[in-house]
Tab-separated table of C-alpha atoms in Angstrom:
chain	number	residue	atom	x	y	z
A	332	MET	CA	105.620	106.674	106.117
A	333	ALA	CA	108.880	105.952	104.276
A	334	LYS	CA	109.397	107.181	100.728
A	335	GLN	CA	111.718	105.631	98.171
A	336	ARG	CA	112.269	105.554	94.439
A	337	ASP	CA	111.962	102.143	92.872
A	338	GLN	CA	112.137	100.523	89.443
A	339	ILE	CA	108.700	99.116	88.690
A	340	ASN	CA	107.378	96.662	86.080
A	341	ARG	CA	110.662	95.985	84.329
A	342	ILE	CA	110.293	94.096	81.052
A	343	PRO	CA	112.226	90.786	80.852
A	344	VAL	CA	114.410	91.839	77.901
A	345	ARG	CA	115.540	95.428	77.673
A	346	THR	CA	115.220	97.646	74.639
A	347	TRP	CA	116.784	101.067	73.880
A	348	ASN	CA	117.015	103.140	77.070
A	349	TRP	CA	116.130	106.362	75.257
A	350	LEU	CA	112.633	104.987	74.628
A	351	GLY	CA	112.006	105.097	78.375
A	352	VAL	CA	109.912	101.919	78.449
A	353	ASN	CA	112.192	99.305	80.043
A	354	GLU	CA	110.725	100.065	83.466
A	355	SER	CA	109.208	102.948	85.404
A	356	THR	CA	111.109	104.707	88.165
A	357	LEU	CA	108.526	105.941	90.626
A	358	ALA	CA	108.417	107.431	94.088
A	359	LEU	CA	106.691	104.886	96.300
A	360	HIS	CA	105.369	105.312	99.806
A	361	LEU	CA	105.950	102.432	102.203
A	362	PRO	CA	103.248	103.034	104.805
A	363	THR	CA	103.312	102.216	108.467
A	364	VAL	CA	101.200	99.076	108.640
A	365	THR	CA	98.657	98.786	111.429
A	366	GLU	CA	95.936	96.245	112.082
A	367	TYR	CA	93.182	95.961	109.485
A	368	ARG	CA	90.086	95.655	111.671
A	369	LYS	CA	87.393	94.723	109.164
A	370	GLN	CA	86.226	91.270	108.078
A	371	PRO	CA	86.654	90.943	104.304
A	372	VAL	CA	85.260	87.429	103.787
A	373	CYS	CA	81.734	87.928	102.474
A	374	GLU	CA	80.748	84.566	101.044
A	375	THR	CA	82.058	81.148	102.074
A	376	SER	CA	78.869	79.154	101.672
A	377	ASP	CA	80.420	76.442	99.518
A	378	PRO	CA	81.713	73.714	101.863
A	379	LYS	CA	84.089	72.520	99.139
A	380	VAL	CA	86.316	75.566	99.736
A	381	LYS	CA	88.601	75.822	102.745
A	382	ILE	CA	89.672	79.331	103.795
A	383	THR	CA	92.414	79.772	106.372
A	384	GLU	CA	94.229	82.864	107.589
A	385	ILE	CA	97.442	82.921	105.615
A	386	GLY	CA	99.753	83.244	108.594
A	387	ALA	CA	98.736	79.752	109.750
A	388	CYS	CA	99.863	78.159	106.462
A	389	ARG	CA	103.330	79.634	106.076
A	390	GLY	CA	105.173	76.303	105.995
A	391	LEU	CA	102.923	74.819	103.304
A	392	ILE	CA	103.072	78.018	101.244
A	393	ASN	CA	106.876	78.115	101.349
A	394	ARG	CA	107.015	74.524	100.114
A	395	LEU	CA	104.511	75.155	97.294
A	396	GLU	CA	106.334	78.304	96.193
A	397	THR	CA	109.650	76.458	96.045
A	398	GLU	CA	108.287	73.399	94.244
A	399	ASN	CA	106.451	75.500	91.651
A	400	ARG	CA	109.071	78.265	91.325
A	401	LEU	CA	106.309	80.753	91.964
A	402	GLU	CA	107.210	84.444	91.838
A	403	ALA	CA	105.189	87.644	91.748
A	404	GLY	CA	105.672	91.355	92.139
A	405	ALA	CA	106.029	94.692	90.416
A	406	SER	CA	109.515	94.931	91.965
A	407	ALA	CA	111.620	93.076	94.504
A	408	SER	CA	111.024	95.675	97.209
A	409	THR	CA	107.226	95.834	96.776
A	410	SER	CA	107.027	92.032	96.812
A	411	ALA	CA	109.107	91.815	99.963
A	412	PHE	CA	106.987	94.504	101.603
A	413	ALA	CA	103.701	92.754	100.788
A	414	ALA	CA	105.057	89.343	101.802
A	415	GLY	CA	106.469	90.526	105.109
A	416	GLN	CA	104.151	93.323	106.275
A	417	PHE	CA	100.692	92.006	105.409
A	418	ASN	CA	97.788	92.791	107.720
A	419	SER	CA	95.224	90.592	105.973
A	420	GLY	CA	95.246	87.513	103.783
A	421	TYR	CA	93.931	84.007	103.249
A	422	PHE	CA	94.978	80.588	102.011
A	423	ILE	CA	92.109	79.423	99.788
A	424	GLU	CA	92.100	75.773	98.726
A	425	THR	CA	89.961	73.092	97.154
A	426	GLY	CA	90.109	69.326	97.418
A	427	PRO	CA	90.810	67.090	94.404
A	428	GLY	CA	87.903	67.000	91.978
A	429	GLU	CA	85.815	69.576	93.869
A	430	LYS	CA	83.744	71.872	91.633
A	431	CYS	CA	82.971	75.026	93.623
A	432	GLU	CA	79.915	76.694	92.136
A	433	THR	CA	79.732	79.674	94.509
A	434	PRO	CA	82.532	82.260	94.179
A	435	VAL	CA	84.643	83.133	97.179
A	436	VAL	CA	84.109	86.878	97.670
A	437	LEU	CA	86.459	89.146	99.632
A	438	GLN	CA	85.510	92.804	100.059
A	439	TYR	CA	88.026	95.294	101.417
A	440	GLU	CA	86.843	98.750	102.522
A	441	LEU	CA	89.493	101.321	103.457
A	442	ASP	CA	88.600	104.385	105.520
A	443	GLU	CA	90.127	106.802	108.030
A	444	GLU	CA	90.289	104.097	110.708
A	445	ASN	CA	91.658	101.487	108.283
A	446	PRO	CA	93.647	103.492	105.704
A	447	VAL	CA	96.346	100.898	104.976
A	448	LEU	CA	95.797	97.444	103.539
A	449	VAL	CA	98.587	95.010	102.744
A	450	ASP	CA	96.895	91.778	101.725
A	451	GLN	CA	98.489	88.505	100.732
A	452	HIS	CA	96.474	85.617	99.305
A	453	PHE	CA	97.351	82.135	98.108
A	454	ILE	CA	94.942	80.121	95.945
A	455	TYR	CA	95.620	76.391	95.700
A	456	ALA	CA	93.373	74.350	93.389
A	457	ARG	CA	94.097	70.646	93.585
A	458	GLU	CA	93.755	68.182	90.705
A	459	ASN	CA	90.615	68.551	88.566
A	460	SER	CA	89.002	71.074	90.907
A	461	GLU	CA	87.317	74.347	89.958
A	462	LEU	CA	87.280	77.627	91.889
A	463	THR	CA	86.370	81.314	91.421
A	464	VAL	CA	87.716	84.046	93.719
A	465	VAL	CA	86.496	87.668	93.585
A	466	ILE	CA	88.382	90.389	95.489
A	467	ARG	CA	86.996	93.932	95.604
A	468	TYR	CA	88.830	97.019	96.914
A	469	ALA	CA	87.165	100.345	97.707
A	470	SER	CA	88.062	103.333	99.876
A	471	GLN	CA	86.484	106.366	101.466
A	472	ALA	CA	87.427	109.658	99.824
A	473	GLY	CA	89.706	111.696	102.062
A	474	SER	CA	91.247	108.699	103.806
A	475	LYS	CA	94.325	108.743	101.534
A	476	ALA	CA	94.186	104.965	101.418
A	477	CYS	CA	97.198	102.861	100.553
A	478	HIS	CA	96.914	99.316	99.205
A	479	TYR	CA	99.668	96.788	98.545
A	480	GLY	CA	98.410	93.398	97.314
A	481	LEU	CA	100.105	90.090	96.497
A	482	THR	CA	98.188	87.058	95.206
A	483	LYS	CA	99.673	83.724	94.167
A	484	ILE	CA	97.902	80.883	92.399
A	485	ILE	CA	98.726	77.238	91.792
A	486	ALA	CA	96.451	75.230	89.521
A	487	CYS	CA	97.266	71.522	89.750
A	488	PRO	CA	96.718	69.258	86.698
A	489	GLY	CA	93.194	69.588	85.329
A	490	ALA	CA	92.189	72.400	87.700
A	491	VAL	CA	90.374	75.601	86.703
A	492	VAL	CA	90.955	78.844	88.646
A	493	ARG	CA	89.248	82.162	87.944
A	494	LEU	CA	90.519	85.230	89.786
A	495	VAL	CA	88.641	88.537	89.510
A	496	LYS	CA	90.086	91.656	91.143
A	497	VAL	CA	88.065	94.882	91.099
A	498	GLN	CA	89.791	98.077	92.249
A	499	LEU	CA	87.410	100.981	92.960
A	500	LEU	CA	89.573	103.075	95.293
A	501	ALA	CA	89.007	106.810	95.691
A	502	GLY	CA	91.094	109.314	93.734
A	503	ASP	CA	93.474	110.070	96.630
A	504	ALA	CA	94.555	106.416	97.079
A	505	GLU	CA	97.717	104.559	96.091
A	506	HIS	CA	97.394	101.041	94.714
A	507	ILE	CA	100.081	98.445	94.006
A	508	ASP	CA	98.962	94.931	93.143
A	509	ALA	CA	100.713	91.826	91.848
A	510	VAL	CA	99.556	88.365	90.817
A	511	GLY	CA	101.793	85.366	90.146
A	512	SER	CA	100.533	81.983	89.013
A	513	ALA	CA	101.655	78.585	87.780
A	514	ALA	CA	99.445	76.313	85.662
A	515	GLY	CA	99.872	72.538	85.714
A	516	GLU	CA	99.089	70.046	82.964
A	517	GLN	CA	95.720	70.645	81.248
A	518	SER	CA	94.816	73.316	83.829
A	519	VAL	CA	93.306	76.782	83.287
A	520	ILE	CA	94.058	80.062	85.051
A	521	ASP	CA	91.946	83.104	84.130
A	522	CYS	CA	92.787	86.467	85.727
A	523	THR	CA	90.452	89.443	85.263
A	524	LEU	CA	91.871	92.697	86.622
A	525	ILE	CA	89.624	95.790	86.780
A	526	GLU	CA	91.731	98.888	87.563
A	527	LEU	CA	89.428	101.904	87.780
A	528	GLY	CA	90.416	103.989	90.814
A	529	ALA	CA	93.351	105.387	92.817
A	530	GLN	CA	95.685	108.271	92.023
A	531	GLN	CA	98.604	105.945	91.288
A	532	VAL	CA	98.032	102.439	89.945
A	533	ILE	CA	100.748	99.820	89.596
A	534	SER	CA	99.491	96.465	88.351
A	535	ASN	CA	101.542	93.360	87.611
A	536	CYS	CA	100.391	89.873	86.602
A	537	GLN	CA	102.606	86.960	85.607
A	538	THR	CA	101.253	83.567	84.557
A	539	ARG	CA	103.592	80.657	83.917
A	540	LEU	CA	102.179	77.886	81.724
A	541	ALA	CA	104.299	75.087	83.124
A	542	GLY	CA	102.211	72.026	82.262
A	543	THR	CA	101.495	70.491	78.869
A	544	GLY	CA	98.203	71.732	77.431
A	545	SER	CA	97.686	74.397	80.096
A	546	THR	CA	95.821	77.648	79.419
A	547	GLY	CA	96.297	81.126	80.851
A	548	ASN	CA	94.329	84.310	80.179
A	549	ILE	CA	94.839	87.830	81.526
A	550	ASN	CA	91.916	90.219	80.961
A	551	SER	CA	92.168	93.838	82.039
A	552	ILE	CA	90.240	97.107	82.155
A	553	TYR	CA	91.855	100.401	83.176
A	554	PHE	CA	90.512	103.945	83.426
A	555	GLY	CA	92.492	107.142	83.842
A	556	ASP	CA	91.325	110.708	84.365
A	557	LYS	CA	92.567	113.972	85.918
A	558	ARG	CA	96.291	113.402	86.659
A	559	ARG	CA	96.136	109.715	87.491
A	560	GLN	CA	99.130	107.535	86.698
A	561	ILE	CA	98.710	103.922	85.577
A	562	ASP	CA	101.610	101.506	85.123
A	563	ILE	CA	100.898	97.938	84.012
A	564	HIS	CA	102.933	94.860	83.145
A	565	TYR	CA	101.284	91.549	82.231
A	566	GLN	CA	103.276	88.520	81.145
A	567	LEU	CA	102.455	85.036	79.897
A	568	THR	CA	105.367	82.580	79.926
A	569	TYR	CA	104.934	79.460	77.797
A	570	GLN	CA	107.130	76.647	79.099
A	571	ALA	CA	105.395	73.454	77.955
A	572	ARG	CA	104.030	71.957	74.752
A	573	ASP	CA	100.625	72.933	73.371
A	574	THR	CA	100.023	75.709	75.875
A	575	VAL	CA	97.569	78.499	75.037
A	576	GLY	CA	97.284	81.994	76.464
A	577	GLU	CA	95.912	85.460	75.749
A	578	ILE	CA	96.347	88.967	77.152
A	579	LYS	CA	93.390	91.242	76.464
A	580	ALA	CA	93.260	94.836	77.734
A	581	ARG	CA	90.758	97.658	77.262
A	582	GLY	CA	91.280	101.180	78.543
A	583	ALA	CA	90.050	104.764	78.522
A	584	LEU	CA	92.103	107.893	79.245
A	585	LEU	CA	90.838	111.431	79.965
A	586	ASP	CA	92.237	114.804	81.003
A	587	GLN	CA	95.986	114.720	81.803
A	588	SER	CA	96.161	111.061	82.851
A	589	ARG	CA	99.209	108.943	82.027
A	590	LYS	CA	99.414	105.260	81.245
A	591	THR	CA	102.165	102.777	80.432
A	592	PHE	CA	101.131	99.279	79.393
A	593	ARG	CA	103.675	96.486	78.978
A	594	GLY	CA	102.452	93.135	77.701
A	595	THR	CA	104.838	90.216	77.192
A	596	LEU	CA	104.405	86.834	75.508
A	597	ASP	CA	107.467	84.678	76.235
A	598	PHE	CA	107.759	81.398	74.309
A	599	MET	CA	110.513	79.422	76.007
A	600	ARG	CA	112.391	76.398	74.714
A	601	GLY	CA	110.174	73.364	75.145
A	602	ALA	CA	106.940	75.188	74.294
A	603	ARG	CA	106.490	73.632	70.867
A	604	GLY	CA	102.916	74.000	69.624
A	605	ALA	CA	102.147	76.908	71.966
A	606	LYS	CA	99.757	79.651	70.875
A	607	GLY	CA	99.659	83.176	72.245
A	608	LYS	CA	97.786	86.366	71.531
A	609	GLU	CA	97.981	89.850	72.969
A	610	GLU	CA	95.817	92.864	72.217
A	611	GLU	CA	95.275	96.228	73.839
A	612	TYR	CA	92.780	98.882	72.811
A	613	VAL	CA	92.535	102.283	74.501
A	614	VAL	CA	90.064	105.110	73.905
A	615	LEU	CA	91.634	108.579	74.175
A	616	LEU	CA	89.169	111.207	75.371
A	617	SER	CA	91.585	114.135	75.679
A	618	PRO	CA	94.503	115.492	73.604
A	619	GLU	CA	96.519	115.927	76.808
A	620	VAL	CA	96.770	112.287	77.881
A	621	ARG	CA	100.051	110.399	77.695
A	622	ASN	CA	99.669	106.874	76.376
A	623	GLN	CA	102.503	104.337	76.043
A	624	SER	CA	102.025	100.734	74.937
A	625	ILE	CA	104.830	98.191	74.692
A	626	PRO	CA	103.738	94.838	73.238
A	627	LEU	CA	106.671	92.420	73.515
A	628	MET	CA	107.066	88.945	72.044
A	629	LEU	CA	110.018	86.683	72.902
A	630	CYS	CA	110.626	83.339	71.239
A	631	ALA	CA	113.196	80.576	71.800
A	632	GLU	CA	111.204	77.728	70.247
A	633	ASP	CA	110.119	76.670	66.764
A	634	ALA	CA	106.542	75.863	65.739
A	635	VAL	CA	104.733	78.367	67.944
A	636	GLU	CA	102.074	80.930	67.052
A	637	GLY	CA	102.134	84.444	68.472
A	638	GLN	CA	100.148	87.591	67.709
A	639	HIS	CA	100.265	91.007	69.277
A	640	ALA	CA	98.564	94.305	68.598
A	641	ALA	CA	98.041	97.654	70.303
A	642	SER	CA	95.758	100.423	69.113
A	643	ALA	CA	94.701	103.808	70.437
A	644	GLY	CA	92.174	106.230	69.064
A	645	LYS	CA	89.873	109.119	69.820
A	646	VAL	CA	86.146	108.637	70.176
A	647	ASP	CA	84.488	108.841	66.780
A	648	GLU	CA	82.912	112.316	66.673
A	649	ASN	CA	80.194	111.086	64.322
A	650	LYS	CA	79.307	108.338	66.772
A	651	LEU	CA	79.129	110.846	69.632
A	652	PHE	CA	76.996	113.215	67.543
A	653	TYR	CA	74.627	110.382	66.638
A	654	LEU	CA	74.201	109.333	70.280
A	655	MET	CA	73.723	112.914	71.471
A	656	SER	CA	71.197	113.561	68.695
A	657	ARG	CA	69.129	110.787	70.260
A	658	GLY	CA	68.850	112.756	73.488
A	659	LEU	CA	71.936	111.596	75.390
A	660	SER	CA	74.240	114.047	77.123
A	661	GLU	CA	77.926	114.076	76.186
A	662	THR	CA	78.745	112.233	79.419
A	663	GLU	CA	76.108	109.585	78.725
A	664	ALA	CA	77.317	109.175	75.142
A	665	LYS	CA	80.939	108.742	76.237
A	666	LYS	CA	79.824	106.298	78.914
A	667	LEU	CA	78.128	104.162	76.259
A	668	VAL	CA	81.244	104.174	74.074
A	669	ILE	CA	83.452	103.176	77.013
A	670	GLU	CA	81.011	100.523	78.225
A	671	ALA	CA	80.955	98.988	74.750
A	672	ALA	CA	84.751	98.761	74.788
A	673	PHE	CA	84.770	97.336	78.330
A	674	GLN	CA	81.863	94.903	77.950
A	675	PRO	CA	83.766	91.781	76.731
A	676	ILE	CA	85.901	91.905	79.868
A	677	LEU	CA	83.151	93.059	82.244
A	678	ALA	CA	81.311	89.886	81.245
A	679	GLU	CA	84.023	87.932	83.092
A	680	VAL	CA	82.831	89.408	86.425
A	681	PRO	CA	80.523	86.686	87.837
A	682	LEU	CA	78.422	88.931	90.131
A	683	PRO	CA	75.721	91.097	88.450
A	684	ALA	CA	75.635	93.533	91.383
A	685	LEU	CA	79.381	94.095	91.037
A	686	GLN	CA	79.032	94.616	87.289
A	687	GLN	CA	76.475	97.339	88.003
A	688	GLU	CA	78.712	98.932	90.625
A	689	ILE	CA	81.525	99.102	88.077
A	690	ALA	CA	79.220	100.758	85.525
A	691	ASP	CA	78.022	103.289	88.121
A	692	TYR	CA	81.616	104.026	89.145
A	693	VAL	CA	82.610	104.781	85.543
A	694	GLN	CA	79.554	107.035	85.199
A	695	GLY	CA	80.565	108.939	88.316
A	696	ARG	CA	84.125	109.356	87.123
A	697	LEU	CA	82.995	110.655	83.756
A	698	SER	CA	80.880	113.177	85.611
A	699	HIS	CA	83.962	114.082	87.742
A	700	VAL	CA	82.041	113.109	90.834
A	701	GLN	CA	84.561	110.596	92.192
């Protein structure tokens, strides 16, 4: 397993170096990639969706990436690694006008026999189609799992794509994941990213609103405890007229965990009439956490609307006392507070069983079980 230091999640326009927020320099492990022997495709019952192993579609993918100027990655080296060393991945596509009611569900389980996953996915929604893709990652404690993920999305004019990624890896895992997408005219791309596990979390999502009237949303939940490190960069780039997008993040930090959140709204020339909003709210459950938030707004166009806000606060002691006076333990009371903060984004998860698994996972973490 090779080890290197890399600059991760660099913001598009640099600020003062002494603030230490332009990027993160982290020690990354590039694992030896072996075959992933499990079958991740759980549900493909909708005949309107075509799923093909990604290696068989390389020529088409290269053409689509070039035509749509599609990029993704927390850094150049992690992107190249995921693109070139993948051991699982699928090309998921819909036909024009196809409304796919059943989500495509991929479930990845890492264990001692399959400790390394490098997955690459490409979602291609043709004109006026609709598609939901759910990808879940989990690992067996003690396997020291390593996950590198790269997902790219193209929504053609009028298409609607919903991507939900749920990361429930064990506390000894390393997780690096990136999403890059391009939205065509009047299309919608919604990304919901649930980052709850792993010792080191690096998450990157970039949505480019390239078509007039397109919409892009990035919803995120993160959870840090013990000495976990979380590094996030989400970016919405507004390139066309009357585009609309929002970044919404909710988090909770305990113990000595560390988090850096970078959120960027970039209004480019030509995006007249665009509207953007960014908000992050994090609950601090320990005085020893390290919390950094960098909301960034860039503007090169007149007549646009942009809002950004970041807030962090301790759990209201009166609220905890009230809940505990009603017979709840401290862990149960904190769980309720966190669930209330997470609920607007958890509602974006389309599978009730997965919603319950997420709630149980948070409960276990609060109890220091996982």
